[in-house]
PDB file of C-alpha atoms and ligand atoms in Angstrom:
ATOM      1  CA  UNK A   1      12.601 -25.648 -40.354  1.00 67.00           C
ATOM      2  CA  UNK A   2      11.096 -22.286 -41.297  1.00 84.00           C
ATOM      3  CA  UNK A   3       7.489 -21.755 -40.195  1.00 85.00           C
ATOM      4  CA  UNK A   4       5.994 -21.604 -43.708  1.00 90.00           C
ATOM      5  CA  UNK A   5       7.974 -24.638 -44.855  1.00 93.00           C
ATOM      6  CA  UNK A   6       6.878 -26.628 -41.794  1.00 95.00           C
ATOM      7  CA  UNK A   7       3.254 -25.664 -42.313  1.00 97.00           C
ATOM      8  CA  UNK A   8       3.323 -26.636 -45.994  1.00 97.00           C
ATOM      9  CA  UNK A   9       4.850 -30.025 -45.182  1.00 97.00           C
ATOM     10  CA  UNK A  10       2.233 -30.674 -42.513  1.00 98.00           C
ATOM     11  CA  UNK A  11      -0.646 -29.584 -44.777  1.00 98.00           C
ATOM     12  CA  UNK A  12       0.453 -31.882 -47.606  1.00 98.00           C
ATOM     13  CA  UNK A  13       0.913 -34.799 -45.187  1.00 98.00           C
ATOM     14  CA  UNK A  14      -2.599 -34.297 -43.823  1.00 98.00           C
ATOM     15  CA  UNK A  15      -4.047 -34.229 -47.351  1.00 98.00           C
ATOM     16  CA  UNK A  16      -2.426 -37.664 -47.844  1.00 98.00           C
ATOM     17  CA  UNK A  17      -3.859 -38.828 -44.519  1.00 98.00           C
ATOM     18  CA  UNK A  18      -7.385 -37.715 -45.449  1.00 98.00           C
ATOM     19  CA  UNK A  19      -6.992 -39.316 -48.871  1.00 98.00           C
ATOM     20  CA  UNK A  20      -6.285 -42.825 -47.587  1.00 97.00           C
ATOM     21  CA  UNK A  21      -8.688 -42.438 -44.654  1.00 98.00           C
ATOM     22  CA  UNK A  22     -11.540 -41.620 -47.054  1.00 98.00           C
ATOM     23  CA  UNK A  23     -10.909 -44.797 -49.071  1.00 97.00           C
ATOM     24  CA  UNK A  24      -9.466 -47.482 -46.803  1.00 97.00           C
ATOM     25  CA  UNK A  25     -10.931 -48.671 -43.503  1.00 98.00           C
ATOM     26  CA  UNK A  26      -8.555 -49.122 -40.556  1.00 98.00           C
ATOM     27  CA  UNK A  27      -7.256 -52.682 -40.062  1.00 97.00           C
ATOM     28  CA  UNK A  28      -9.283 -53.401 -36.911  1.00 98.00           C
ATOM     29  CA  UNK A  29     -12.571 -52.396 -38.604  1.00 98.00           C
ATOM     30  CA  UNK A  30     -11.841 -54.313 -41.802  1.00 97.00           C
ATOM     31  CA  UNK A  31     -10.968 -57.466 -39.828  1.00 97.00           C
ATOM     32  CA  UNK A  32     -14.092 -57.152 -37.669  1.00 98.00           C
ATOM     33  CA  UNK A  33     -16.322 -56.805 -40.740  1.00 97.00           C
ATOM     34  CA  UNK A  34     -14.750 -59.972 -42.188  1.00 97.00           C
ATOM     35  CA  UNK A  35     -15.437 -61.789 -38.909  1.00 96.00           C
ATOM     36  CA  UNK A  36     -19.080 -60.635 -38.833  1.00 96.00           C
ATOM     37  CA  UNK A  37     -19.571 -61.549 -42.490  1.00 95.00           C
ATOM     38  CA  UNK A  38     -18.469 -65.105 -41.720  1.00 95.00           C
ATOM     39  CA  UNK A  39     -21.024 -65.325 -38.891  1.00 93.00           C
ATOM     40  CA  UNK A  40     -24.014 -64.357 -41.077  1.00 93.00           C
ATOM     41  CA  UNK A  41     -26.202 -67.203 -42.235  1.00 91.00           C
ATOM     42  CA  UNK A  42     -28.752 -65.662 -44.622  1.00 93.00           C
ATOM     43  CA  UNK A  43     -28.226 -65.209 -48.368  1.00 93.00           C
ATOM     44  CA  UNK A  44     -29.341 -61.587 -48.092  1.00 94.00           C
ATOM     45  CA  UNK A  45     -26.675 -60.759 -45.490  1.00 95.00           C
ATOM     46  CA  UNK A  46     -23.994 -62.460 -47.597  1.00 94.00           C
ATOM     47  CA  UNK A  47     -25.014 -60.368 -50.603  1.00 95.00           C
ATOM     48  CA  UNK A  48     -24.844 -57.143 -48.564  1.00 96.00           C
ATOM     49  CA  UNK A  49     -21.436 -57.923 -47.070  1.00 97.00           C
ATOM     50  CA  UNK A  50     -20.159 -58.878 -50.530  1.00 97.00           C
ATOM     51  CA  UNK A  51     -21.383 -55.472 -51.749  1.00 97.00           C
ATOM     52  CA  UNK A  52     -19.631 -53.722 -48.831  1.00 97.00           C
ATOM     53  CA  UNK A  53     -16.306 -55.434 -49.618  1.00 98.00           C
ATOM     54  CA  UNK A  54     -16.707 -54.929 -53.361  1.00 98.00           C
ATOM     55  CA  UNK A  55     -17.318 -51.223 -52.680  1.00 98.00           C
ATOM     56  CA  UNK A  56     -14.189 -51.026 -50.489  1.00 97.00           C
ATOM     57  CA  UNK A  57     -12.107 -52.752 -53.158  1.00 97.00           C
ATOM     58  CA  UNK A  58     -13.363 -50.372 -55.854  1.00 97.00           C
ATOM     59  CA  UNK A  59     -12.681 -47.335 -53.630  1.00 97.00           C
ATOM     60  CA  UNK A  60      -9.057 -48.458 -53.391  1.00 95.00           C
ATOM     61  CA  UNK A  61      -8.736 -49.332 -57.054  1.00 96.00           C
ATOM     62  CA  UNK A  62     -10.402 -46.185 -58.397  1.00 96.00           C
ATOM     63  CA  UNK A  63      -8.951 -43.933 -55.671  1.00 95.00           C
ATOM     64  CA  UNK A  64     -12.334 -42.598 -54.591  1.00 96.00           C
ATOM     65  CA  UNK A  65     -13.951 -42.219 -51.150  1.00 98.00           C
ATOM     66  CA  UNK A  66     -15.698 -45.415 -50.050  1.00 97.00           C
ATOM     67  CA  UNK A  67     -18.931 -43.515 -49.268  1.00 97.00           C
ATOM     68  CA  UNK A  68     -20.486 -40.497 -50.975  1.00 96.00           C
ATOM     69  CA  UNK A  69     -21.078 -38.856 -47.584  1.00 97.00           C
ATOM     70  CA  UNK A  70     -17.572 -37.764 -46.671  1.00 97.00           C
ATOM     71  CA  UNK A  71     -19.087 -36.003 -43.702  1.00 97.00           C
ATOM     72  CA  UNK A  72     -17.579 -33.230 -41.639  1.00 97.00           C
ATOM     73  CA  UNK A  73     -13.914 -33.614 -40.778  1.00 98.00           C
ATOM     74  CA  UNK A  74     -13.177 -34.190 -37.097  1.00 98.00           C
ATOM     75  CA  UNK A  75      -9.645 -34.236 -35.714  1.00 98.00           C
ATOM     76  CA  UNK A  76      -8.937 -35.597 -32.241  1.00 98.00           C
ATOM     77  CA  UNK A  77      -5.440 -34.485 -31.285  1.00 98.00           C
ATOM     78  CA  UNK A  78      -3.169 -35.736 -28.528  1.00 98.00           C
ATOM     79  CA  UNK A  79      -0.531 -33.054 -28.540  1.00 98.00           C
ATOM     80  CA  UNK A  80       2.854 -33.428 -26.945  1.00 98.00           C
ATOM     81  CA  UNK A  81       3.573 -30.396 -24.802  1.00 97.00           C
ATOM     82  CA  UNK A  82       7.072 -30.382 -26.367  1.00 97.00           C
ATOM     83  CA  UNK A  83       5.867 -30.722 -29.992  1.00 98.00           C
ATOM     84  CA  UNK A  84       7.554 -27.735 -31.636  1.00 96.00           C
ATOM     85  CA  UNK A  85       4.875 -26.799 -34.202  1.00 97.00           C
ATOM     86  CA  UNK A  86       1.743 -26.508 -32.067  1.00 96.00           C
ATOM     87  CA  UNK A  87       1.002 -22.940 -33.086  1.00 95.00           C
ATOM     88  CA  UNK A  88       0.332 -23.721 -36.744  1.00 96.00           C
ATOM     89  CA  UNK A  89      -1.689 -26.917 -36.326  1.00 98.00           C
ATOM     90  CA  UNK A  90      -5.278 -25.609 -36.404  1.00 97.00           C
ATOM     91  CA  UNK A  91      -4.686 -23.249 -39.309  1.00 97.00           C
ATOM     92  CA  UNK A  92      -2.843 -25.994 -41.218  1.00 98.00           C
ATOM     93  CA  UNK A  93      -5.642 -28.527 -40.637  1.00 98.00           C
ATOM     94  CA  UNK A  94      -8.145 -26.080 -42.094  1.00 98.00           C
ATOM     95  CA  UNK A  95      -5.973 -25.537 -45.155  1.00 98.00           C
ATOM     96  CA  UNK A  96      -5.477 -29.299 -45.504  1.00 98.00           C
ATOM     97  CA  UNK A  97      -9.255 -29.868 -45.496  1.00 98.00           C
ATOM     98  CA  UNK A  98      -9.723 -27.136 -48.090  1.00 98.00           C
ATOM     99  CA  UNK A  99      -7.171 -28.825 -50.377  1.00 98.00           C
ATOM    100  CA  UNK A 100      -8.498 -32.323 -49.689  1.00 98.00           C
ATOM    101  CA  UNK A 101     -12.025 -31.166 -50.527  1.00 98.00           C
ATOM    102  CA  UNK A 102     -10.881 -30.162 -54.028  1.00 98.00           C
ATOM    103  CA  UNK A 103      -8.250 -32.827 -54.659  1.00 97.00           C
ATOM    104  CA  UNK A 104      -9.705 -36.103 -53.340  1.00 97.00           C
ATOM    105  CA  UNK A 105     -12.454 -34.757 -53.903  1.00 97.00           C
ATOM    106  CA  UNK A 106     -14.819 -34.682 -50.916  1.00 98.00           C
ATOM    107  CA  UNK A 107     -18.532 -33.932 -51.023  1.00 97.00           C
ATOM    108  CA  UNK A 108     -19.165 -30.343 -49.969  1.00 97.00           C
ATOM    109  CA  UNK A 109     -21.061 -30.730 -46.713  1.00 97.00           C
ATOM    110  CA  UNK A 110     -20.522 -27.622 -44.599  1.00 98.00           C
ATOM    111  CA  UNK A 111     -23.332 -25.084 -44.247  1.00 97.00           C
ATOM    112  CA  UNK A 112     -23.138 -21.664 -42.612  1.00 96.00           C
ATOM    113  CA  UNK A 113     -26.087 -21.388 -40.184  1.00 96.00           C
ATOM    114  CA  UNK A 114     -26.867 -17.713 -40.589  1.00 97.00           C
ATOM    115  CA  UNK A 115     -26.420 -17.451 -44.325  1.00 95.00           C
ATOM    116  CA  UNK A 116     -27.850 -20.926 -45.075  1.00 95.00           C
ATOM    117  CA  UNK A 117     -25.133 -21.334 -47.680  1.00 97.00           C
ATOM    118  CA  UNK A 118     -22.747 -24.165 -48.486  1.00 98.00           C
ATOM    119  CA  UNK A 119     -19.198 -22.923 -47.943  1.00 97.00           C
ATOM    120  CA  UNK A 120     -18.093 -25.019 -50.932  1.00 97.00           C
ATOM    121  CA  UNK A 121     -14.841 -26.357 -49.499  1.00 98.00           C
ATOM    122  CA  UNK A 122     -15.726 -28.397 -46.381  1.00 98.00           C
ATOM    123  CA  UNK A 123     -14.412 -25.698 -44.048  1.00 98.00           C
ATOM    124  CA  UNK A 124     -16.378 -23.088 -42.131  1.00 98.00           C
ATOM    125  CA  UNK A 125     -17.069 -21.711 -38.687  1.00 97.00           C
ATOM    126  CA  UNK A 126     -15.278 -24.143 -36.315  1.00 97.00           C
ATOM    127  CA  UNK A 127     -15.079 -26.675 -39.164  1.00 98.00           C
ATOM    128  CA  UNK A 128     -13.046 -28.828 -39.279  1.00 98.00           C
ATOM    129  CA  UNK A 129     -13.873 -29.617 -35.651  1.00 98.00           C
ATOM    130  CA  UNK A 130     -10.672 -29.961 -33.623  1.00 98.00           C
ATOM    131  CA  UNK A 131     -10.490 -31.518 -30.170  1.00 98.00           C
ATOM    132  CA  UNK A 132      -7.275 -31.192 -28.127  1.00 98.00           C
ATOM    133  CA  UNK A 133      -5.809 -33.396 -25.421  1.00 98.00           C
ATOM    134  CA  UNK A 134      -2.264 -33.081 -24.071  1.00 97.00           C
ATOM    135  CA  UNK A 135       0.586 -35.611 -23.900  1.00 97.00           C
ATOM    136  CA  UNK A 136       2.787 -34.176 -21.133  1.00 97.00           C
ATOM    137  CA  UNK A 137       6.498 -34.171 -21.997  1.00 97.00           C
ATOM    138  CA  UNK A 138       6.047 -35.729 -25.467  1.00 98.00           C
ATOM    139  CA  UNK A 139       7.535 -34.263 -28.669  1.00 98.00           C
ATOM    140  CA  UNK A 140       4.940 -36.005 -30.855  1.00 98.00           C
ATOM    141  CA  UNK A 141       1.509 -35.083 -32.123  1.00 98.00           C
ATOM    142  CA  UNK A 142      -1.029 -37.900 -32.583  1.00 98.00           C
ATOM    143  CA  UNK A 143      -4.012 -37.223 -34.801  1.00 98.00           C
ATOM    144  CA  UNK A 144      -7.205 -39.212 -35.166  1.00 98.00           C
ATOM    145  CA  UNK A 145      -8.816 -38.149 -38.435  1.00 98.00           C
ATOM    146  CA  UNK A 146     -12.496 -38.949 -38.686  1.00 98.00           C
ATOM    147  CA  UNK A 147     -15.053 -38.573 -41.474  1.00 97.00           C
ATOM    148  CA  UNK A 148     -18.284 -38.003 -39.542  1.00 96.00           C
ATOM    149  CA  UNK A 149     -21.225 -38.754 -41.842  1.00 94.00           C
ATOM    150  CA  UNK A 150     -24.618 -37.089 -41.534  1.00 93.00           C
ATOM    151  CA  UNK A 151     -26.698 -40.272 -41.270  1.00 85.00           C
ATOM    152  CA  UNK A 152     -24.674 -42.061 -38.653  1.00 83.00           C
ATOM    153  CA  UNK A 153     -21.936 -40.290 -36.738  1.00 83.00           C
ATOM    154  CA  UNK A 154     -23.337 -36.780 -36.407  1.00 86.00           C
ATOM    155  CA  UNK A 155     -26.772 -37.638 -34.978  1.00 87.00           C
ATOM    156  CA  UNK A 156     -26.370 -39.191 -31.525  1.00 90.00           C
ATOM    157  CA  UNK A 157     -28.229 -38.508 -28.346  1.00 92.00           C
ATOM    158  CA  UNK A 158     -27.592 -37.109 -24.855  1.00 94.00           C
ATOM    159  CA  UNK A 159     -29.864 -37.249 -21.858  1.00 95.00           C
ATOM    160  CA  UNK A 160     -29.737 -36.354 -18.167  1.00 97.00           C
ATOM    161  CA  UNK A 161     -31.199 -38.577 -15.470  1.00 96.00           C
ATOM    162  CA  UNK A 162     -31.609 -38.391 -11.715  1.00 95.00           C
ATOM    163  CA  UNK A 163     -29.982 -41.105  -9.609  1.00 95.00           C
ATOM    164  CA  UNK A 164     -33.513 -42.186  -8.617  1.00 95.00           C
ATOM    165  CA  UNK A 165     -34.046 -43.230 -12.290  1.00 95.00           C
ATOM    166  CA  UNK A 166     -31.462 -45.937 -11.625  1.00 90.00           C
ATOM    167  CA  UNK A 167     -28.732 -47.333 -13.841  1.00 89.00           C
ATOM    168  CA  UNK A 168     -31.404 -49.211 -15.815  1.00 92.00           C
ATOM    169  CA  UNK A 169     -32.109 -45.827 -17.455  1.00 92.00           C
ATOM    170  CA  UNK A 170     -28.642 -45.995 -19.031  1.00 94.00           C
ATOM    171  CA  UNK A 171     -29.394 -49.334 -20.671  1.00 95.00           C
ATOM    172  CA  UNK A 172     -32.830 -48.177 -21.891  1.00 94.00           C
ATOM    173  CA  UNK A 173     -31.267 -45.064 -23.351  1.00 93.00           C
ATOM    174  CA  UNK A 174     -28.643 -47.063 -25.250  1.00 94.00           C
ATOM    175  CA  UNK A 175     -31.257 -49.437 -26.695  1.00 93.00           C
ATOM    176  CA  UNK A 176     -33.620 -46.594 -27.705  1.00 92.00           C
ATOM    177  CA  UNK A 177     -30.777 -44.652 -29.301  1.00 91.00           C
ATOM    178  CA  UNK A 178     -29.438 -47.626 -31.276  1.00 89.00           C
ATOM    179  CA  UNK A 179     -32.920 -48.638 -32.440  1.00 87.00           C
ATOM    180  CA  UNK A 180     -33.621 -45.047 -33.624  1.00 86.00           C
ATOM    181  CA  UNK A 181     -30.216 -44.045 -34.959  1.00 84.00           C
ATOM    182  CA  UNK A 182     -29.376 -47.433 -36.440  1.00 79.00           C
ATOM    183  CA  UNK A 183     -32.132 -47.169 -39.033  1.00 74.00           C
ATOM    184  CA  UNK A 184     -30.514 -44.176 -40.737  1.00 80.00           C
ATOM    185  CA  UNK A 185     -26.983 -45.511 -40.539  1.00 88.00           C
ATOM    186  CA  UNK A 186     -25.459 -48.500 -42.329  1.00 92.00           C
ATOM    187  CA  UNK A 187     -24.971 -51.268 -39.719  1.00 94.00           C
ATOM    188  CA  UNK A 188     -23.075 -53.037 -38.300  1.00 95.00           C
ATOM    189  CA  UNK A 189     -22.426 -50.126 -35.946  1.00 95.00           C
ATOM    190  CA  UNK A 190     -19.763 -49.109 -33.497  1.00 97.00           C
ATOM    191  CA  UNK A 191     -21.664 -47.735 -30.500  1.00 96.00           C
ATOM    192  CA  UNK A 192     -20.001 -45.197 -28.214  1.00 97.00           C
ATOM    193  CA  UNK A 193     -21.551 -44.673 -24.787  1.00 97.00           C
ATOM    194  CA  UNK A 194     -20.454 -41.721 -22.658  1.00 98.00           C
ATOM    195  CA  UNK A 195     -21.280 -41.759 -18.953  1.00 98.00           C
ATOM    196  CA  UNK A 196     -20.667 -38.429 -17.273  1.00 97.00           C
ATOM    197  CA  UNK A 197     -22.050 -35.644 -15.118  1.00 97.00           C
ATOM    198  CA  UNK A 198     -23.488 -33.273 -17.738  1.00 97.00           C
ATOM    199  CA  UNK A 199     -24.524 -33.277 -21.382  1.00 96.00           C
ATOM    200  CA  UNK A 200     -21.262 -31.778 -22.590  1.00 96.00           C
ATOM    201  CA  UNK A 201     -18.841 -34.252 -21.049  1.00 97.00           C
ATOM    202  CA  UNK A 202     -21.048 -37.286 -21.754  1.00 98.00           C
ATOM    203  CA  UNK A 203     -21.243 -36.295 -25.444  1.00 97.00           C
ATOM    204  CA  UNK A 204     -17.472 -35.924 -25.787  1.00 97.00           C
ATOM    205  CA  UNK A 205     -16.927 -39.235 -24.002  1.00 98.00           C
ATOM    206  CA  UNK A 206     -19.374 -41.045 -26.312  1.00 97.00           C
ATOM    207  CA  UNK A 207     -17.366 -39.797 -29.283  1.00 97.00           C
ATOM    208  CA  UNK A 208     -14.059 -40.827 -27.720  1.00 97.00           C
ATOM    209  CA  UNK A 209     -15.629 -44.220 -27.009  1.00 98.00           C
ATOM    210  CA  UNK A 210     -16.391 -45.013 -30.624  1.00 96.00           C
ATOM    211  CA  UNK A 211     -12.983 -43.755 -31.741  1.00 98.00           C
ATOM    212  CA  UNK A 212     -11.235 -46.325 -29.548  1.00 98.00           C
ATOM    213  CA  UNK A 213      -9.626 -49.250 -31.407  1.00 98.00           C
ATOM    214  CA  UNK A 214     -11.877 -52.308 -31.654  1.00 98.00           C
ATOM    215  CA  UNK A 215     -10.842 -55.008 -29.221  1.00 95.00           C
ATOM    216  CA  UNK A 216      -9.950 -52.573 -26.421  1.00 97.00           C
ATOM    217  CA  UNK A 217     -11.900 -52.617 -23.172  1.00 98.00           C
ATOM    218  CA  UNK A 218     -12.977 -50.147 -20.474  1.00 98.00           C
ATOM    219  CA  UNK A 219     -10.276 -50.215 -17.746  1.00 98.00           C
ATOM    220  CA  UNK A 220     -12.720 -51.023 -14.918  1.00 98.00           C
ATOM    221  CA  UNK A 221     -13.750 -54.710 -14.875  1.00 98.00           C
ATOM    222  CA  UNK A 222     -17.417 -53.748 -14.452  1.00 97.00           C
ATOM    223  CA  UNK A 223     -17.116 -51.249 -17.311  1.00 97.00           C
ATOM    224  CA  UNK A 224     -15.576 -53.976 -19.486  1.00 98.00           C
ATOM    225  CA  UNK A 225     -18.369 -56.370 -18.557  1.00 97.00           C
ATOM    226  CA  UNK A 226     -20.968 -53.670 -19.321  1.00 97.00           C
ATOM    227  CA  UNK A 227     -19.450 -53.313 -22.813  1.00 98.00           C
ATOM    228  CA  UNK A 228     -19.581 -57.074 -23.401  1.00 97.00           C
ATOM    229  CA  UNK A 229     -23.155 -57.370 -22.104  1.00 97.00           C
ATOM    230  CA  UNK A 230     -24.398 -54.467 -24.211  1.00 97.00           C
ATOM    231  CA  UNK A 231     -22.704 -55.890 -27.326  1.00 97.00           C
ATOM    232  CA  UNK A 232     -24.306 -59.279 -26.790  1.00 96.00           C
ATOM    233  CA  UNK A 233     -27.749 -57.808 -26.034  1.00 95.00           C
ATOM    234  CA  UNK A 234     -27.726 -55.375 -28.966  1.00 95.00           C
ATOM    235  CA  UNK A 235     -26.774 -58.200 -31.303  1.00 94.00           C
ATOM    236  CA  UNK A 236     -29.954 -59.975 -30.244  1.00 92.00           C
ATOM    237  CA  UNK A 237     -31.971 -57.132 -31.841  1.00 90.00           C
ATOM    238  CA  UNK A 238     -31.459 -58.954 -35.148  1.00 89.00           C
ATOM    239  CA  UNK A 239     -30.535 -55.809 -37.106  1.00 90.00           C
ATOM    240  CA  UNK A 240     -27.988 -56.949 -39.659  1.00 92.00           C
ATOM    241  CA  UNK A 241     -25.989 -55.145 -42.323  1.00 93.00           C
ATOM    242  CA  UNK A 242     -27.961 -52.320 -44.002  1.00 91.00           C
ATOM    243  CA  UNK A 243     -30.645 -52.627 -41.320  1.00 88.00           C
ATOM    244  CA  UNK A 244     -32.039 -55.885 -42.740  1.00 89.00           C
ATOM    245  CA  UNK A 245     -32.450 -58.985 -40.589  1.00 90.00           C
ATOM    246  CA  UNK A 246     -29.118 -60.454 -39.552  1.00 91.00           C
ATOM    247  CA  UNK A 247     -27.003 -61.869 -36.764  1.00 91.00           C
ATOM    248  CA  UNK A 248     -24.906 -58.862 -35.757  1.00 92.00           C
ATOM    249  CA  UNK A 249     -26.123 -55.298 -35.215  1.00 93.00           C
ATOM    250  CA  UNK A 250     -22.869 -53.975 -33.816  1.00 95.00           C
ATOM    251  CA  UNK A 251     -19.147 -54.375 -34.301  1.00 97.00           C
ATOM    252  CA  UNK A 252     -18.597 -53.249 -30.719  1.00 97.00           C
ATOM    253  CA  UNK A 253     -19.962 -51.188 -27.848  1.00 98.00           C
ATOM    254  CA  UNK A 254     -17.391 -48.997 -26.115  1.00 98.00           C
ATOM    255  CA  UNK A 255     -18.019 -47.119 -22.877  1.00 98.00           C
ATOM    256  CA  UNK A 256     -16.029 -44.123 -21.638  1.00 98.00           C
ATOM    257  CA  UNK A 257     -16.821 -42.646 -18.246  1.00 98.00           C
ATOM    258  CA  UNK A 258     -16.008 -39.840 -15.837  1.00 98.00           C
ATOM    259  CA  UNK A 259     -17.011 -39.206 -12.236  1.00 98.00           C
ATOM    260  CA  UNK A 260     -20.587 -38.011 -11.829  1.00 97.00           C
ATOM    261  CA  UNK A 261     -22.247 -35.523  -9.499  1.00 97.00           C
ATOM    262  CA  UNK A 262     -24.264 -37.031  -6.627  1.00 97.00           C
ATOM    263  CA  UNK A 263     -27.399 -35.585  -8.222  1.00 97.00           C
ATOM    264  CA  UNK A 264     -26.838 -36.387 -11.903  1.00 97.00           C
ATOM    265  CA  UNK A 265     -26.448 -39.241 -14.367  1.00 97.00           C
ATOM    266  CA  UNK A 266     -25.561 -38.126 -17.894  1.00 97.00           C
ATOM    267  CA  UNK A 267     -25.698 -40.571 -20.809  1.00 97.00           C
ATOM    268  CA  UNK A 268     -24.734 -39.909 -24.405  1.00 97.00           C
ATOM    269  CA  UNK A 269     -24.785 -42.340 -27.303  1.00 96.00           C
ATOM    270  CA  UNK A 270     -22.972 -41.861 -30.606  1.00 95.00           C
ATOM    271  CA  UNK A 271     -23.017 -44.448 -33.375  1.00 95.00           C
ATOM    272  CA  UNK A 272     -20.661 -45.067 -36.265  1.00 95.00           C
ATOM    273  CA  UNK A 273     -21.492 -47.038 -39.401  1.00 95.00           C
ATOM    274  CA  UNK A 274     -19.652 -49.841 -41.196  1.00 96.00           C
ATOM    275  CA  UNK A 275     -17.695 -47.205 -43.150  1.00 97.00           C
ATOM    276  CA  UNK A 276     -15.893 -46.223 -39.943  1.00 97.00           C
ATOM    277  CA  UNK A 277     -13.347 -43.946 -41.584  1.00 97.00           C
ATOM    278  CA  UNK A 278     -10.872 -43.204 -38.848  1.00 97.00           C
ATOM    279  CA  UNK A 279      -7.106 -43.159 -38.920  1.00 98.00           C
ATOM    280  CA  UNK A 280      -4.423 -42.610 -36.329  1.00 98.00           C
ATOM    281  CA  UNK A 281      -1.110 -41.052 -37.305  1.00 98.00           C
ATOM    282  CA  UNK A 282       1.827 -39.875 -35.205  1.00 98.00           C
ATOM    283  CA  UNK A 283       3.846 -36.838 -36.269  1.00 98.00           C
ATOM    284  CA  UNK A 284       7.336 -36.439 -34.852  1.00 98.00           C
ATOM    285  CA  UNK A 285       9.077 -33.155 -34.113  1.00 97.00           C
ATOM    286  CA  UNK A 286      10.735 -33.150 -37.582  1.00 97.00           C
ATOM    287  CA  UNK A 287       7.206 -33.565 -39.080  1.00 97.00           C
ATOM    288  CA  UNK A 288       7.851 -37.058 -40.401  1.00 97.00           C
ATOM    289  CA  UNK A 289       4.844 -39.242 -39.591  1.00 98.00           C
ATOM    290  CA  UNK A 290       3.878 -42.868 -39.154  1.00 97.00           C
ATOM    291  CA  UNK A 291       0.476 -44.458 -39.698  1.00 98.00           C
ATOM    292  CA  UNK A 292      -0.645 -46.541 -36.731  1.00 98.00           C
ATOM    293  CA  UNK A 293      -4.118 -47.606 -37.840  1.00 98.00           C
ATOM    294  CA  UNK A 294      -3.594 -48.927 -41.381  1.00 97.00           C
ATOM    295  CA  UNK A 295      -1.082 -51.452 -42.716  1.00 92.00           C
ATOM    296  CA  UNK A 296      -2.052 -50.385 -46.193  1.00 79.00           C
ATOM    297  CA  UNK A 297      -1.934 -46.624 -45.900  1.00 73.00           C
ATOM    298  CA  UNK A 298      -1.410 -45.860 -49.563  1.00 51.00           C
ATOM    299  CA  UNK A 299       1.392 -43.343 -49.081  1.00 42.00           C
TER     300      UNK A 299
HETATM  301  S1  SF4 B 301     -24.266 -44.463 -42.743  1.00 81.30           S
HETATM  302 FE1  SF4 B 301     -22.061 -44.491 -43.237  1.00 81.30          FE
HETATM  303  S2  SF4 B 301     -21.875 -45.828 -45.070  1.00 81.30           S
HETATM  304 FE2  SF4 B 301     -24.050 -45.268 -44.807  1.00 81.30          FE
HETATM  305  S3  SF4 B 301     -24.319 -43.464 -46.134  1.00 81.30           S
HETATM  306 FE3  SF4 B 301     -23.872 -42.693 -44.044  1.00 81.30          FE
HETATM  307  S4  SF4 B 301     -21.641 -42.430 -43.993  1.00 81.30           S
HETATM  308 FE4  SF4 B 301     -22.091 -43.707 -45.752  1.00 81.30          FE
END
């Protein structure tokens, strides 16, 4: 396939991907919200969950984004080292966002720092934000598309500790962050905790943590237990949907970790709101693609 033809096909496919991702929540998130709705006991919580689901239904029906804050577009790529179109991917993603911004349409959210001006098309300096990982030997390209809203997903918090502060500092940090950040988001939240050796790697890990499918667990048994304990404890805060009193503050807590330096403990917390607009698609070498996150992908 000629380069320009391949690029055009990829751009149009990614516009479709952003379109359904902006309107329809992934299956795991939708199912979890239904489960949490059933567990709420107060009339107020029932009304809020009904409003959430009514909003999601209308977004589908009217073909509009399910939240006015369509955020900044983040793409987390797992790129096969044998995928034949790697060279055009970043440029094509930028073009796809530009088209999606006009066609879906998306709210124009990207500001240039030094001109203090809205770019008008949701692209800009290093926007969309693209993160690359490699899939050795694969011919596929997997893309997580994420709409990172300004009240929930883009805030977040990173902090360095000394080992003498103890691992209790990690727990305190998570609770402080969720109590602070949760107020501006729309709970129930997905909480991503990154445990690393510096601010940079902890922050990236916290983001990867909340992008993980719900129901998955940290591979280390103690990491998995830490996730379960934090979920249970955060749910005792009594922050329900929309920040009003309720039974469940979080959909899940996910932890991602790396080795740490003997002298450092790095903790980052990122939170995602109920409108957790993430999709996972897999492109093959002929640029056909399959949607892995949504049964009802709308394409
Ligand atoms: S917290 Fe989420 S649902 Fe609420 S306004 Fe922000 S992006 Fe939208």
